[in-house]
Short mmCIF file of C-alpha atoms in Angstrom, two decimals:
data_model
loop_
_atom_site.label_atom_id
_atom_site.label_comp_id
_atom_site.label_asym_id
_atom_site.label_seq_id
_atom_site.Cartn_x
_atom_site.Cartn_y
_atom_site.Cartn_z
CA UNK A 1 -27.21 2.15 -14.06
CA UNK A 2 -28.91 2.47 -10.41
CA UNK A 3 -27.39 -0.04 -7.78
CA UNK A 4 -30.27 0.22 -5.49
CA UNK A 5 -31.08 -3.43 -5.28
CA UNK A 6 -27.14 -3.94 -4.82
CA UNK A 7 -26.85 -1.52 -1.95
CA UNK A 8 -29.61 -2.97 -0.17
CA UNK A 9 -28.18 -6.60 -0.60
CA UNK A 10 -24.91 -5.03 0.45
CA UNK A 11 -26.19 -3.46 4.03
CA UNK A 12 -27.58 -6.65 5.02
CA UNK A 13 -24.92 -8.46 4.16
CA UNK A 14 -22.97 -6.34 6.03
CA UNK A 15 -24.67 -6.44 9.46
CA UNK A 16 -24.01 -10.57 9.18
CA UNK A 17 -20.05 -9.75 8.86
CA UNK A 18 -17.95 -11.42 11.67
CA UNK A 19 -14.99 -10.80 12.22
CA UNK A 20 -11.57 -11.92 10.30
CA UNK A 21 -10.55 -14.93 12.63
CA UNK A 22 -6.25 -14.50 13.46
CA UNK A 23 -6.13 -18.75 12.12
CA UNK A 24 -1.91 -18.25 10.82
CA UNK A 25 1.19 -17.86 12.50
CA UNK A 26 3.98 -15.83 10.74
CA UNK A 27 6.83 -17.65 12.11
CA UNK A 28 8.88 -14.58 11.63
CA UNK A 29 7.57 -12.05 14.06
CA UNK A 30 5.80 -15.11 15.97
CA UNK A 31 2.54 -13.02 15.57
CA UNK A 32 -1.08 -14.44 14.60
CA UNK A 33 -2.81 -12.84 11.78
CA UNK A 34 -5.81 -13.03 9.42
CA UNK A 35 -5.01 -14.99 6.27
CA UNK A 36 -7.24 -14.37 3.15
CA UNK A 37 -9.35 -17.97 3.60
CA UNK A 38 -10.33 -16.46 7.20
CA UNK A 39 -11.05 -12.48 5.77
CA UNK A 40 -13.08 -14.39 2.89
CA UNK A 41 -14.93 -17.03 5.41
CA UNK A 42 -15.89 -13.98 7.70
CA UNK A 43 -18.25 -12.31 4.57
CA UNK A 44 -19.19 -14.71 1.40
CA UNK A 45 -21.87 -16.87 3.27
CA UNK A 46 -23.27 -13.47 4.16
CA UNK A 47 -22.22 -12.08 0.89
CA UNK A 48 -24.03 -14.94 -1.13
CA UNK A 49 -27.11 -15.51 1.14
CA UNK A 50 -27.99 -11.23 -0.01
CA UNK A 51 -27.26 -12.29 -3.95
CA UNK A 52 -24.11 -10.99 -4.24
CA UNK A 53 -21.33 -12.78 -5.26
CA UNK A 54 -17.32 -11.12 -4.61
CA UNK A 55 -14.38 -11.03 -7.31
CA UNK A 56 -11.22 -9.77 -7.17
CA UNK A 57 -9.68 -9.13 -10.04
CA UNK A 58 -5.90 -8.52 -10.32
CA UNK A 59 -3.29 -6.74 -12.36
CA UNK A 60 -0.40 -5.44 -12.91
CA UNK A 61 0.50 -1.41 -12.06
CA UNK A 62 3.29 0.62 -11.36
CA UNK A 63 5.99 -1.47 -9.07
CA UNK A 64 3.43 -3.91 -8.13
CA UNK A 65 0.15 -5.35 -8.37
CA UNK A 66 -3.49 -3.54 -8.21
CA UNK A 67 -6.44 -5.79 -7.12
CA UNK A 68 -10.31 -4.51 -7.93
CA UNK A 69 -12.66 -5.58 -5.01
CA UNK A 70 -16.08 -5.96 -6.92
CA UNK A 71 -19.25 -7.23 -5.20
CA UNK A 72 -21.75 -8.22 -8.17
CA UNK A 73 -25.74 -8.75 -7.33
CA UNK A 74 -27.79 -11.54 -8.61
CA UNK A 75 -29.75 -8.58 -10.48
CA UNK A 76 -26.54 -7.49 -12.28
CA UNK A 77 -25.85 -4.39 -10.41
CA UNK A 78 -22.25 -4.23 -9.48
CA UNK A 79 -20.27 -2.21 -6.48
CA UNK A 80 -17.00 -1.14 -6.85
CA UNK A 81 -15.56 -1.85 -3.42
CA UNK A 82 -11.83 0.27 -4.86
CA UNK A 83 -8.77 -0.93 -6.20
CA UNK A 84 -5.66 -1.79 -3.23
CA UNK A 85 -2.02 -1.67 -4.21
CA UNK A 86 0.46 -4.06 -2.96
CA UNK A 87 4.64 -3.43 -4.24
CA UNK A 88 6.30 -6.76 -5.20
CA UNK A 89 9.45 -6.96 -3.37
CA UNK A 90 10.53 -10.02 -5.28
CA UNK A 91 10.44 -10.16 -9.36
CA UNK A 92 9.22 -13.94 -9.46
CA UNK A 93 6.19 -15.75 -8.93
CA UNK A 94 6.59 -16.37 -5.32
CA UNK A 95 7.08 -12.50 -5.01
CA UNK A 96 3.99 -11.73 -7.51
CA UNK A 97 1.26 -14.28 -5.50
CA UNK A 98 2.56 -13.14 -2.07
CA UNK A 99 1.64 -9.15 -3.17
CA UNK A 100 -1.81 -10.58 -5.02
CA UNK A 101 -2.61 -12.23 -1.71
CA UNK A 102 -1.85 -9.32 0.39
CA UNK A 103 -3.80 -6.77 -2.02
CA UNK A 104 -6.77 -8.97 -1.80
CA UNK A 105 -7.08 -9.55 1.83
CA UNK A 106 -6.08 -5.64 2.44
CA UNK A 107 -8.67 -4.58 -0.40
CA UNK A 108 -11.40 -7.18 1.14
CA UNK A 109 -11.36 -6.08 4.40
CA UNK A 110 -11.36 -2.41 3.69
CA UNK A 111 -14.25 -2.69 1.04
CA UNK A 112 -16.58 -4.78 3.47
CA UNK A 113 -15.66 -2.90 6.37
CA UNK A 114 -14.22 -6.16 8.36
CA UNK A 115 -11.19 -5.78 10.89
CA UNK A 116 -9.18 -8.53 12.10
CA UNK A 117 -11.10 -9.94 15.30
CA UNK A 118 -8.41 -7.95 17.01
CA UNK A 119 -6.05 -4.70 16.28
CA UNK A 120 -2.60 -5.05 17.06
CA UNK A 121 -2.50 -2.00 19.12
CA UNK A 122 -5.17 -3.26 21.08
CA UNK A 123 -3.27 -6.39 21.95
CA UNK A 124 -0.15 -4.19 22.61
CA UNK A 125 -1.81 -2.21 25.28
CA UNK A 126 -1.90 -3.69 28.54
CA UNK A 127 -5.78 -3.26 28.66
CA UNK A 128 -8.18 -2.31 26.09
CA UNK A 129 -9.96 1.01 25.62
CA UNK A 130 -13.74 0.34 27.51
CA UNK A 131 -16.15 0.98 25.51
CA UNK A 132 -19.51 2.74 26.28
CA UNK A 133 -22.61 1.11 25.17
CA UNK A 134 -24.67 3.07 22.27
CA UNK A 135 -28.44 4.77 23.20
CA UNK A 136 -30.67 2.41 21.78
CA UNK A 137 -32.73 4.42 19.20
CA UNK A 138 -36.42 4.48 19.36
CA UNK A 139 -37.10 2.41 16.27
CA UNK A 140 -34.75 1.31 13.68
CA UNK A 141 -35.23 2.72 10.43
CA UNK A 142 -35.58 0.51 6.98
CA UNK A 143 -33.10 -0.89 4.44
CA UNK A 144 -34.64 1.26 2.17
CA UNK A 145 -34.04 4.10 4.25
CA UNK A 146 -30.37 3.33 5.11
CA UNK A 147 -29.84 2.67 1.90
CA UNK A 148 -31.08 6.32 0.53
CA UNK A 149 -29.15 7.99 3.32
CA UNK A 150 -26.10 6.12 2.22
CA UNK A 151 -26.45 7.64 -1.40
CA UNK A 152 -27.06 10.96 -0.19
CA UNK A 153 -24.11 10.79 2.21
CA UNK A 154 -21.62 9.02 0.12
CA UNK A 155 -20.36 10.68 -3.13
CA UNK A 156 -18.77 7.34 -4.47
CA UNK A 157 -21.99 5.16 -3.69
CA UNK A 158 -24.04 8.07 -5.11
CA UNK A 159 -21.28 7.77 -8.24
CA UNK A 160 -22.47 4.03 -8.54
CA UNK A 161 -26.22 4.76 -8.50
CA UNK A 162 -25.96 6.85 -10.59
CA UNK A 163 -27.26 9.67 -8.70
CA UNK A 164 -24.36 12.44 -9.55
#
């Protein structure tokens, strides 16, 4: 099955992504951090306002659990965003919904592309890298053709439209 349609929804959902908001506190390390509710509030309006809806689906593998980051269109298409392993350090529940929670925030992020609104290297650093500003290209090219280049490019998208 071709997941045009969902590829397209996908890169403009994408270009509405803000950033994962650092909104907890781990009182351990006394460090701020993105929780899940913050990594999930910076996509699904985006997400849902391009028909696609997220799930994450969990399960058990091999000294902890695997979570499946899928992004499902309103046209039935589905992307696989990959599978993210967290190890359970503690055989009870407490143990089992701490690694779920981690796996899905980890597995979020790195399928949508989102970073916490700031690295902890860059807040280490006693100044941040500057950054240049991009050239501004001459005229920005179409969904359609972002879309196709991102097939072309991308073995695993190709894989999911069905174009290898």
């Amino acid at each position: 099955m071709s997941n045009i349609k969902a590829c397209a929804a996908f890169v403009k959902a994408q270009a509405s992504f803000g950033p994962a908001l650092k909104t907890s506190v781990n009182p351990a390390f006394k460090s701020r951090y993105s929780d899940l509710a913050s990594c999930i509030d910076a996509v699904m309006e985006a997400l849902n306002a391009n028909g696609l809806a997220l799930m994450q689906i969990p399960a058990d593998c091999e000294s902890g659990v695997c979570v499946e980051t899928l992004f499902v269109h309103e046209s039935g298409e589905i992307l696989n965003g990959g599978k993210f392993r967290a190890p359970v350090t503690k055989q009870d529940a407490q143990g089992y919904g701490s690694a779920t929670t981690y796996a899905r925030r980890y597995g979020l992020m790195a399928a949508c592309g989102i970073a916490p609104e700031d690295d902890d290297g860059n807040a280490a650093t006693k100044a941040a890298p500057q950054r240049t500003a991009a050239p501004t290209p001459a005229a920005a090219p179409s969904i359609e053709a972002i879309v196709a280049q991102i097939v072309a490019d991308t073995p695993a998208v190709a894989e999911f439209a069905g174009r290898e």
